[in-house]
């Protein structure tokens, strides 16, 4: 079979490997049907990932058909359609005991710390897979994961019906968050520095758009909310300044959600936090959000088709990376196909 392997930063190859063997009796062999390219895959290729190890078969957003099962498996059958949660937690550490398994102290992410899904066949533990309806398109099942990231952000922000949610940035991740918070009944303000992306956010239902190169984000948010501030601010741009804007745009007792991994320092005064009793919270991966997102997809509450802008054979993965990097105005999700 063929696999997409990053041998070291900057060196990606389509290699020939044997189909993996089932080792544990609770492992499954999956024939991969579709996969999504994520910014973090590109980070592993570029060498900017702070967590990846090499060599690595990348890919953590994928769907497939079960073709073989370990002897101790009862909940999944050959022929089932599945999506895979890339988060593998130890289940035993202090953090897992606190039911925060996505930040497990021994966290393993499929496609980051262990080999992922950009290959024709992959083995995964039974507890990592979720059955999906055979009527759900493979490409949709492949991008359940980015929507679980959005669902996690919404959960960390405690987004509720009637909330005003500020999303900093209007890239692909921001758009999936927009879809989720609109589903939850929130009003949504979106910012960006690129007019085309703001236009796209409008098409996805954003209620107020702010071009931060032309307008003062904090002042516009205050104006829109009668001087109160947003209930929740989500930094999906992760540009440093956007986290500062988030902290200054929420109301007293508001929640700020961060998504960035950079080492950079941002300037938020302790007074801003204390005076307003702000909650500033990180959001990483997802904490058991697959069932919820699968329900959203299967009932049509969320239409993932709308974020798919390109489909490519998986051996053309670098072409997909180029689209994401060089054409961000017109590229959202690139789907890799395996037929
Ligand atoms: Mn992802």
PDB file of C-alpha atoms in Angstrom, residues 35 85 105 125 129 171 173 218 244 251 257 272 289 310 321 333:
ATOM      1  CA  UNK A  35      -9.107  12.362   4.610  1.00  0.00           C
ATOM      2  CA  UNK A  85     -11.078  10.359  16.994  1.00  0.00           C
ATOM      3  CA  UNK A 105      -0.583  13.850  30.578  1.00  0.00           C
ATOM      4  CA  UNK A 125      -7.849   0.894  18.583  1.00  0.00           C
ATOM      5  CA  UNK A 129     -13.520   4.752  16.245  1.00  0.00           C
ATOM      6  CA  UNK A 171     -10.284  31.280   8.131  1.00  0.00           C
ATOM      7  CA  UNK A 173     -11.380  26.900  11.526  1.00  0.00           C
ATOM      8  CA  UNK A 218     -13.034  46.551  20.452  1.00  0.00           C
ATOM      9  CA  UNK A 244      -5.597  41.078  23.202  1.00  0.00           C
ATOM     10  CA  UNK A 251     -18.148  41.817  28.960  1.00  0.00           C
ATOM     11  CA  UNK A 257     -11.066  30.995  24.358  1.00  0.00           C
ATOM     12  CA  UNK A 272      -8.341  43.503  32.689  1.00  0.00           C
ATOM     13  CA  UNK A 289     -17.279  15.414  20.977  1.00  0.00           C
ATOM     14  CA  UNK A 310     -11.005  20.988  -3.178  1.00  0.00           C
ATOM     15  CA  UNK A 321      -0.685  21.943   1.059  1.00  0.00           C
ATOM     16  CA  UNK A 333     -11.034  22.133   3.436  1.00  0.00           C
TER      17      UNK A 333
END
